[in-house]
Amino acid sequence: MLTRLGAALRGTPAERVAGLRLALRLAFLILAAPGLPLGLLYLLTRPAPLGLPVTAALVLTAVLLGLGTLWLARRAAVSPQIPREQRGLSAAIQGASAPAVAFLLGCASLSSWPAALLLWGLAVAFYAFVWQQLPAWAAQGKDPKDRPER
């Protein structure tokens, strides 16, 4: 799979986007995979349901952390300190942490289904946003000679 990822990142623009999408999926799975078993294990301790203020605080925390990671991912996509061919990959991997944070907070909130569903919905929204950004981030890794003139 990593060989396929490496080949895609050196290919055509469409292959680069496909490679970044694969990197996003892998990074999200690696970050989020521990959430469900740990959340279910926590649920066995029968925690009290979360109140509205706690739910609001968790959602706000997820939004702020997610926006922060998206800002860092965007910086990675355009950073002159990162080699041009690695910018999109760095951005995709960093961008995966935005939905992962919301997902993990949702897993920690399994005792309160409204909180978990809100946080998982936020994770889906962040994931969709990053997915849509990948073509632009892939273009940042192209040689300036390959970009169309404006």
Coordinates of C-alpha atoms in Angstrom, one line a residue, residues 54-70 97-107 115 118-127:
V54 CA -20.0 19.8 29.0
T55 CA -21.3 18.8 25.6
A56 CA -21.0 22.4 24.4
A57 CA -17.5 22.6 25.8
L58 CA -16.4 19.4 24.1
V59 CA -17.8 20.6 20.7
L60 CA -16.2 24.0 21.1
T61 CA -12.9 22.3 22.0
A62 CA -13.2 20.0 18.9
V63 CA -13.9 23.0 16.7
L64 CA -11.0 25.0 17.9
L65 CA -8.5 22.1 17.8
G66 CA -9.8 21.1 14.3
L67 CA -9.5 24.7 13.0
G68 CA -6.0 24.9 14.4
T69 CA -4.9 21.7 12.7
L70 CA -6.5 22.8 9.4
S97 CA -6.0 15.2 12.7
A98 CA -8.9 17.7 12.4
P99 CA -11.6 15.0 12.0
A100 CA -9.6 12.6 14.2
V101 CA -9.8 14.9 17.2
A102 CA -13.5 15.3 16.9
F103 CA -14.0 11.6 16.4
L104 CA -11.9 10.7 19.5
L105 CA -13.8 13.2 21.6
G106 CA -17.0 11.6 20.3
C107 CA -15.7 8.2 21.4
A115 CA -22.7 14.6 22.4
L118 CA -22.6 16.0 17.4
L119 CA -18.8 15.3 17.6
W120 CA -19.0 12.6 15.0
G121 CA -21.0 14.9 12.8
L122 CA -18.3 17.5 13.2
A123 CA -15.6 14.8 12.4
V124 CA -17.5 14.1 9.1
A125 CA -17.6 17.8 8.3
F126 CA -13.9 18.2 8.9
Y127 CA -13.1 15.1 6.9

